[in-house]
Amino acid sequence: MALIQFSGLASGIDSAALIDALVEARESSNELRRSEIEFLNSENDALEELNTKILALNDLVDQFRTINGGGVKKEANTSDATVATAAAGTTAINSSYTLTVTSVANTETANITNGLSPWSSLTSEFDPDSGFDETLSITVGTGGSSFVISVNVDTAAGDTLQDVIDAINNDPGAEGNIVASAVNTGTSSSPNYQLVLQTLNTGTEEGAISISYTDSVGTGSITIDDSSADATDATFSIDGIAGTITRQTNTINDVISGVTFNLESAGQTTITISDDADSTGDQLQELIDAFNDIVDFVNENDTIERIESGDNATNVFGTLAKTNVDNDLISRFRTQLLAASSANGTEVTAMSELGISTNRDGSLSFDIDEFIEAVNTDSTGVSEVITDFADNVAGTAGVLNQFTKFNGFIDLAQESNNNEISNLNDAIEQLERQTASMRETLTLRFARLEQITAELQSKESALSGILAGL
């Protein structure tokens, strides 16, 4: 039979308050565990934010790696942009080139009309004067690059101009190569449509068109003009290179190493390739700003604040104060900054000669004027130093990736925290079970105490009555 307890009714002891105090004292260690869980979650959040910042920094460093062209950027200027424009990669050699464009590469346009029964709308029958099924064959390109689009025109079913246009455009070979459309060469009150075929690639190899339209007895009323605007190749010459150069496209990137020409029209222009110290400096500034953002983030979160209250003192830890990941990152980055060098024989041999210096708080400063002066003095040395630094910092084998990759330093730190959180939660649950059992046991014991006390008091009262009657 369950005991009904009225706390302290017989004994005068407030057992409920005493039990609460004992349980609370036992559970105090759980409060410490919950605080630790909260801190570990905050540390994981801070590590995740740090990871995002590292990835942003990696992208900015990555553009200077050898695989992406290396250090000092180049610029290409043209004396006449109506003839050609140009762009230069970091591998381009500083020089000037006279470019003479004879012709630019063009696409081809062909027209198809119906001479006997002009198309007055898109729903006009394609060839109403033919009593036979006919085939429209379009050959795109020449030689080994050519392919054929064949459209069967069902005259009995009354295939329309729009039906033929759709059949051409929906052919698998048409995508990215040719497009068909209808153009009204008449007036709004008296339309006269033509079927216009336009290739999407320049040059004769991929842009030329040849059209045939036949049935078993002839060509019907269809008129074809497949030479109204012929595809042409780009032809040009560059001083110092013998002969005329021919290409299928107006974008030329395989003649001068590191330089891309975009031909615009026939004529002559001078292309000058030079170091682009300004844009390179701007990119370095972005890189340094991203690193300084990490330094500021670490300085704000890797702190220990001592709070004193009377004789008591408490240390309040920042979210990154109990991990070495952040400090290790900054240390490794600075090591590579100091270690970056150029080959023997260059005047500029270290990052410190590029206007980069370290501040007392660990951040970096960048003097772009000093950097530009270094580029003007020895662009090769500057480029080699930057490239050496980038190759060791970015990319899959770089310092930064060791922190952000799967099972990298940040992943491992967060996994360790998650394991600790799991262990702490298990300990909390175990202690909660123990304290619940403890509360139940104490409640039963005090209930028994109250019962025994009440029985003793009853016997005492009876004995006192007997003694009083003697």
PDB file of C-alpha atoms in Angstrom, residues 233-416:
ATOM      1  CA  ASP A 233      36.826  32.374 -92.621  1.00  0.00           C
ATOM      2  CA  ALA A 234      38.890  34.877 -90.668  1.00  0.00           C
ATOM      3  CA  THR A 235      42.131  35.762 -92.451  1.00  0.00           C
ATOM      4  CA  PHE A 236      44.832  37.922 -90.919  1.00  0.00           C
ATOM      5  CA  SER A 237      48.563  38.393 -90.575  1.00  0.00           C
ATOM      6  CA  ILE A 238      50.879  39.373 -87.715  1.00  0.00           C
ATOM      7  CA  ASP A 239      54.222  41.043 -88.175  1.00  0.00           C
ATOM      8  CA  GLY A 240      57.028  38.611 -87.529  1.00  0.00           C
ATOM      9  CA  ILE A 241      54.899  35.614 -88.541  1.00  0.00           C
ATOM     10  CA  ALA A 242      55.204  34.650 -92.201  1.00  0.00           C
ATOM     11  CA  GLY A 243      52.126  34.243 -94.388  1.00  0.00           C
ATOM     12  CA  THR A 244      48.398  34.708 -93.978  1.00  0.00           C
ATOM     13  CA  ILE A 245      46.686  32.923 -91.098  1.00  0.00           C
ATOM     14  CA  THR A 246      43.200  31.449 -91.504  1.00  0.00           C
ATOM     15  CA  ARG A 247      40.816  30.534 -88.695  1.00  0.00           C
ATOM     16  CA  GLN A 248      37.158  29.507 -88.501  1.00  0.00           C
ATOM     17  CA  THR A 249      36.345  31.923 -85.683  1.00  0.00           C
ATOM     18  CA  ASN A 250      37.041  35.544 -84.818  1.00  0.00           C
ATOM     19  CA  THR A 251      38.360  34.563 -81.387  1.00  0.00           C
ATOM     20  CA  ILE A 252      42.004  33.649 -81.904  1.00  0.00           C
ATOM     21  CA  ASN A 253      43.863  32.116 -78.953  1.00  0.00           C
ATOM     22  CA  ASP A 254      46.331  29.736 -80.583  1.00  0.00           C
ATOM     23  CA  VAL A 255      48.699  32.060 -82.441  1.00  0.00           C
ATOM     24  CA  ILE A 256      50.549  33.991 -79.721  1.00  0.00           C
ATOM     25  CA  SER A 257      50.981  32.218 -76.383  1.00  0.00           C
ATOM     26  CA  GLY A 258      48.859  33.733 -73.634  1.00  0.00           C
ATOM     27  CA  VAL A 259      47.121  36.236 -75.951  1.00  0.00           C
ATOM     28  CA  THR A 260      43.555  36.089 -77.281  1.00  0.00           C
ATOM     29  CA  PHE A 261      42.512  38.290 -80.217  1.00  0.00           C
ATOM     30  CA  ASN A 262      38.904  39.120 -81.016  1.00  0.00           C
ATOM     31  CA  LEU A 263      38.655  40.231 -84.642  1.00  0.00           C
ATOM     32  CA  GLU A 264      36.033  42.904 -85.320  1.00  0.00           C
ATOM     33  CA  SER A 265      36.585  44.136 -88.896  1.00  0.00           C
ATOM     34  CA  ALA A 266      39.129  44.396 -91.700  1.00  0.00           C
ATOM     35  CA  GLY A 267      41.985  46.806 -91.016  1.00  0.00           C
ATOM     36  CA  GLN A 268      45.212  47.172 -89.078  1.00  0.00           C
ATOM     37  CA  THR A 269      45.858  47.697 -85.373  1.00  0.00           C
ATOM     38  CA  THR A 270      48.723  47.445 -82.907  1.00  0.00           C
ATOM     39  CA  ILE A 271      48.306  45.193 -79.855  1.00  0.00           C
ATOM     40  CA  THR A 272      50.544  45.989 -76.873  1.00  0.00           C
ATOM     41  CA  ILE A 273      51.008  43.477 -74.027  1.00  0.00           C
ATOM     42  CA  SER A 274      52.282  44.835 -70.702  1.00  0.00           C
ATOM     43  CA  ASP A 275      52.228  44.164 -66.951  1.00  0.00           C
ATOM     44  CA  ASP A 276      48.987  45.130 -65.243  1.00  0.00           C
ATOM     45  CA  ALA A 277      50.352  46.090 -61.844  1.00  0.00           C
ATOM     46  CA  ASP A 278      47.186  47.957 -60.844  1.00  0.00           C
ATOM     47  CA  SER A 279      44.756  45.047 -61.282  1.00  0.00           C
ATOM     48  CA  THR A 280      47.260  42.624 -59.723  1.00  0.00           C
ATOM     49  CA  GLY A 281      47.613  44.973 -56.763  1.00  0.00           C
ATOM     50  CA  ASP A 282      43.834  45.184 -56.419  1.00  0.00           C
ATOM     51  CA  GLN A 283      43.608  41.380 -56.334  1.00  0.00           C
ATOM     52  CA  LEU A 284      46.358  41.198 -53.714  1.00  0.00           C
ATOM     53  CA  GLN A 285      44.516  43.795 -51.633  1.00  0.00           C
ATOM     54  CA  GLU A 286      41.364  41.638 -51.750  1.00  0.00           C
ATOM     55  CA  LEU A 287      43.441  38.647 -50.637  1.00  0.00           C
ATOM     56  CA  ILE A 288      44.970  40.575 -47.745  1.00  0.00           C
ATOM     57  CA  ASP A 289      41.559  41.965 -46.736  1.00  0.00           C
ATOM     58  CA  ALA A 290      40.200  38.397 -46.607  1.00  0.00           C
ATOM     59  CA  PHE A 291      43.111  37.281 -44.405  1.00  0.00           C
ATOM     60  CA  ASN A 292      42.657  40.307 -42.133  1.00  0.00           C
ATOM     61  CA  ASP A 293      38.974  39.421 -41.819  1.00  0.00           C
ATOM     62  CA  ILE A 294      40.054  36.034 -40.439  1.00  0.00           C
ATOM     63  CA  VAL A 295      42.547  37.682 -38.068  1.00  0.00           C
ATOM     64  CA  ASP A 296      39.846  40.045 -36.763  1.00  0.00           C
ATOM     65  CA  PHE A 297      37.436  37.133 -36.316  1.00  0.00           C
ATOM     66  CA  VAL A 298      40.035  35.145 -34.378  1.00  0.00           C
ATOM     67  CA  ASN A 299      41.017  38.129 -32.228  1.00  0.00           C
ATOM     68  CA  GLU A 300      37.361  38.682 -31.312  1.00  0.00           C
ATOM     69  CA  ASN A 301      36.649  35.048 -30.424  1.00  0.00           C
ATOM     70  CA  ASP A 302      39.953  33.682 -29.110  1.00  0.00           C
ATOM     71  CA  THR A 303      39.792  35.529 -25.779  1.00  0.00           C
ATOM     72  CA  ILE A 304      39.816  34.745 -22.056  1.00  0.00           C
ATOM     73  CA  GLU A 305      38.201  37.370 -19.828  1.00  0.00           C
ATOM     74  CA  ARG A 306      38.715  37.211 -16.049  1.00  0.00           C
ATOM     75  CA  ILE A 307      35.698  38.456 -14.097  1.00  0.00           C
ATOM     76  CA  GLU A 308      36.194  39.076 -10.368  1.00  0.00           C
ATOM     77  CA  SER A 309      33.401  39.375  -7.823  1.00  0.00           C
ATOM     78  CA  GLY A 310      34.661  39.812  -4.280  1.00  0.00           C
ATOM     79  CA  ASP A 311      36.925  36.882  -3.492  1.00  0.00           C
ATOM     80  CA  ASN A 312      35.630  34.902  -6.467  1.00  0.00           C
ATOM     81  CA  ALA A 313      37.075  35.016  -9.980  1.00  0.00           C
ATOM     82  CA  THR A 314      35.675  33.437 -13.135  1.00  0.00           C
ATOM     83  CA  ASN A 315      37.301  32.973 -16.534  1.00  0.00           C
ATOM     84  CA  VAL A 316      34.969  33.585 -19.490  1.00  0.00           C
ATOM     85  CA  PHE A 317      36.250  31.870 -22.633  1.00  0.00           C
ATOM     86  CA  GLY A 318      35.636  33.120 -26.160  1.00  0.00           C
ATOM     87  CA  THR A 319      34.218  30.609 -28.638  1.00  0.00           C
ATOM     88  CA  LEU A 320      37.664  29.859 -30.106  1.00  0.00           C
ATOM     89  CA  ALA A 321      39.681  30.090 -26.899  1.00  0.00           C
ATOM     90  CA  LYS A 322      39.792  26.330 -26.289  1.00  0.00           C
ATOM     91  CA  THR A 323      40.897  25.251 -29.776  1.00  0.00           C
ATOM     92  CA  ASN A 324      44.219  25.645 -31.556  1.00  0.00           C
ATOM     93  CA  VAL A 325      42.744  25.373 -35.063  1.00  0.00           C
ATOM     94  CA  ASP A 326      42.492  29.129 -35.580  1.00  0.00           C
ATOM     95  CA  ASN A 327      45.998  29.890 -34.344  1.00  0.00           C
ATOM     96  CA  ASP A 328      47.432  27.010 -36.356  1.00  0.00           C
ATOM     97  CA  LEU A 329      45.798  28.382 -39.500  1.00  0.00           C
ATOM     98  CA  ILE A 330      47.228  31.865 -39.063  1.00  0.00           C
ATOM     99  CA  SER A 331      50.645  30.474 -38.178  1.00  0.00           C
ATOM    100  CA  ARG A 332      50.795  28.284 -41.291  1.00  0.00           C
ATOM    101  CA  PHE A 333      49.625  31.099 -43.550  1.00  0.00           C
ATOM    102  CA  ARG A 334      52.307  33.433 -42.193  1.00  0.00           C
ATOM    103  CA  THR A 335      54.941  30.716 -42.587  1.00  0.00           C
ATOM    104  CA  GLN A 336      54.142  30.451 -46.292  1.00  0.00           C
ATOM    105  CA  LEU A 337      54.111  34.232 -46.580  1.00  0.00           C
ATOM    106  CA  LEU A 338      57.656  34.351 -45.228  1.00  0.00           C
ATOM    107  CA  ALA A 339      58.849  31.294 -47.171  1.00  0.00           C
ATOM    108  CA  ALA A 340      57.648  32.390 -50.624  1.00  0.00           C
ATOM    109  CA  SER A 341      60.571  33.129 -52.920  1.00  0.00           C
ATOM    110  CA  SER A 342      61.647  33.503 -56.532  1.00  0.00           C
ATOM    111  CA  ALA A 343      64.362  31.800 -58.520  1.00  0.00           C
ATOM    112  CA  ASN A 344      67.965  32.898 -58.204  1.00  0.00           C
ATOM    113  CA  GLY A 345      68.903  35.899 -60.282  1.00  0.00           C
ATOM    114  CA  THR A 346      65.827  38.058 -59.724  1.00  0.00           C
ATOM    115  CA  GLU A 347      65.948  41.349 -57.855  1.00  0.00           C
ATOM    116  CA  VAL A 348      62.691  40.704 -56.003  1.00  0.00           C
ATOM    117  CA  THR A 349      62.921  37.524 -53.940  1.00  0.00           C
ATOM    118  CA  ALA A 350      60.381  37.752 -51.076  1.00  0.00           C
ATOM    119  CA  MET A 351      56.820  38.847 -50.272  1.00  0.00           C
ATOM    120  CA  SER A 352      58.170  41.504 -47.906  1.00  0.00           C
ATOM    121  CA  GLU A 353      59.501  43.330 -50.971  1.00  0.00           C
ATOM    122  CA  LEU A 354      56.002  43.611 -52.429  1.00  0.00           C
ATOM    123  CA  GLY A 355      54.710  46.163 -49.936  1.00  0.00           C
ATOM    124  CA  ILE A 356      53.297  43.567 -47.528  1.00  0.00           C
ATOM    125  CA  SER A 357      53.990  43.999 -43.800  1.00  0.00           C
ATOM    126  CA  THR A 358      52.633  42.584 -40.525  1.00  0.00           C
ATOM    127  CA  ASN A 359      50.870  44.728 -37.913  1.00  0.00           C
ATOM    128  CA  ARG A 360      51.030  44.251 -34.133  1.00  0.00           C
ATOM    129  CA  ASP A 361      47.562  42.663 -34.030  1.00  0.00           C
ATOM    130  CA  GLY A 362      48.632  40.044 -36.582  1.00  0.00           C
ATOM    131  CA  SER A 363      46.881  41.611 -39.556  1.00  0.00           C
ATOM    132  CA  LEU A 364      48.664  42.539 -42.782  1.00  0.00           C
ATOM    133  CA  SER A 365      49.151  45.906 -44.453  1.00  0.00           C
ATOM    134  CA  PHE A 366      49.649  46.416 -48.170  1.00  0.00           C
ATOM    135  CA  ASP A 367      51.361  49.385 -49.826  1.00  0.00           C
ATOM    136  CA  ILE A 368      50.218  49.241 -53.446  1.00  0.00           C
ATOM    137  CA  ASP A 369      52.631  51.985 -54.518  1.00  0.00           C
ATOM    138  CA  GLU A 370      55.535  49.897 -53.243  1.00  0.00           C
ATOM    139  CA  PHE A 371      54.086  46.895 -55.048  1.00  0.00           C
ATOM    140  CA  ILE A 372      53.807  48.751 -58.364  1.00  0.00           C
ATOM    141  CA  GLU A 373      57.399  49.921 -57.979  1.00  0.00           C
ATOM    142  CA  ALA A 374      58.487  46.298 -57.436  1.00  0.00           C
ATOM    143  CA  VAL A 375      56.622  45.203 -60.579  1.00  0.00           C
ATOM    144  CA  ASN A 376      58.251  47.964 -62.599  1.00  0.00           C
ATOM    145  CA  THR A 377      61.645  46.921 -61.233  1.00  0.00           C
ATOM    146  CA  ASP A 378      61.364  43.147 -61.663  1.00  0.00           C
ATOM    147  CA  SER A 379      57.997  41.798 -62.796  1.00  0.00           C
ATOM    148  CA  THR A 380      59.442  38.299 -63.240  1.00  0.00           C
ATOM    149  CA  GLY A 381      60.646  38.134 -59.642  1.00  0.00           C
ATOM    150  CA  VAL A 382      57.350  39.521 -58.344  1.00  0.00           C
ATOM    151  CA  SER A 383      55.372  36.992 -60.363  1.00  0.00           C
ATOM    152  CA  GLU A 384      57.504  34.069 -59.173  1.00  0.00           C
ATOM    153  CA  VAL A 385      57.199  35.065 -55.505  1.00  0.00           C
ATOM    154  CA  ILE A 386      53.413  35.408 -55.693  1.00  0.00           C
ATOM    155  CA  THR A 387      53.052  32.162 -57.632  1.00  0.00           C
ATOM    156  CA  ASP A 388      55.253  30.245 -55.179  1.00  0.00           C
ATOM    157  CA  PHE A 389      53.161  31.533 -52.289  1.00  0.00           C
ATOM    158  CA  ALA A 390      49.857  30.677 -54.008  1.00  0.00           C
ATOM    159  CA  ASP A 391      50.953  27.182 -55.051  1.00  0.00           C
ATOM    160  CA  ASN A 392      51.729  26.324 -51.418  1.00  0.00           C
ATOM    161  CA  VAL A 393      48.669  27.961 -49.872  1.00  0.00           C
ATOM    162  CA  ALA A 394      45.764  27.203 -52.242  1.00  0.00           C
ATOM    163  CA  GLY A 395      44.672  24.102 -54.153  1.00  0.00           C
ATOM    164  CA  THR A 396      44.119  20.561 -52.927  1.00  0.00           C
ATOM    165  CA  ALA A 397      47.681  20.256 -51.600  1.00  0.00           C
ATOM    166  CA  GLY A 398      47.751  23.764 -50.145  1.00  0.00           C
ATOM    167  CA  VAL A 399      47.777  24.839 -46.521  1.00  0.00           C
ATOM    168  CA  LEU A 400      44.215  26.173 -46.542  1.00  0.00           C
ATOM    169  CA  ASN A 401      42.686  22.973 -47.886  1.00  0.00           C
ATOM    170  CA  GLN A 402      44.152  21.051 -44.941  1.00  0.00           C
ATOM    171  CA  PHE A 403      41.673  22.946 -42.778  1.00  0.00           C
ATOM    172  CA  THR A 404      38.571  22.936 -44.999  1.00  0.00           C
ATOM    173  CA  LYS A 405      38.668  19.528 -46.688  1.00  0.00           C
ATOM    174  CA  PHE A 406      36.626  16.504 -45.610  1.00  0.00           C
ATOM    175  CA  ASN A 407      38.273  15.148 -42.452  1.00  0.00           C
ATOM    176  CA  GLY A 408      40.455  18.236 -42.372  1.00  0.00           C
ATOM    177  CA  PHE A 409      41.422  20.050 -39.182  1.00  0.00           C
ATOM    178  CA  ILE A 410      38.081  21.848 -38.824  1.00  0.00           C
ATOM    179  CA  ASP A 411      36.080  18.687 -39.511  1.00  0.00           C
ATOM    180  CA  LEU A 412      38.090  16.759 -36.930  1.00  0.00           C
ATOM    181  CA  ALA A 413      37.707  19.502 -34.311  1.00  0.00           C
ATOM    182  CA  GLN A 414      33.938  19.628 -34.829  1.00  0.00           C
ATOM    183  CA  GLU A 415      33.690  15.838 -34.761  1.00  0.00           C
ATOM    184  CA  SER A 416      35.614  15.762 -31.481  1.00  0.00           C
TER     185      SER A 416
END
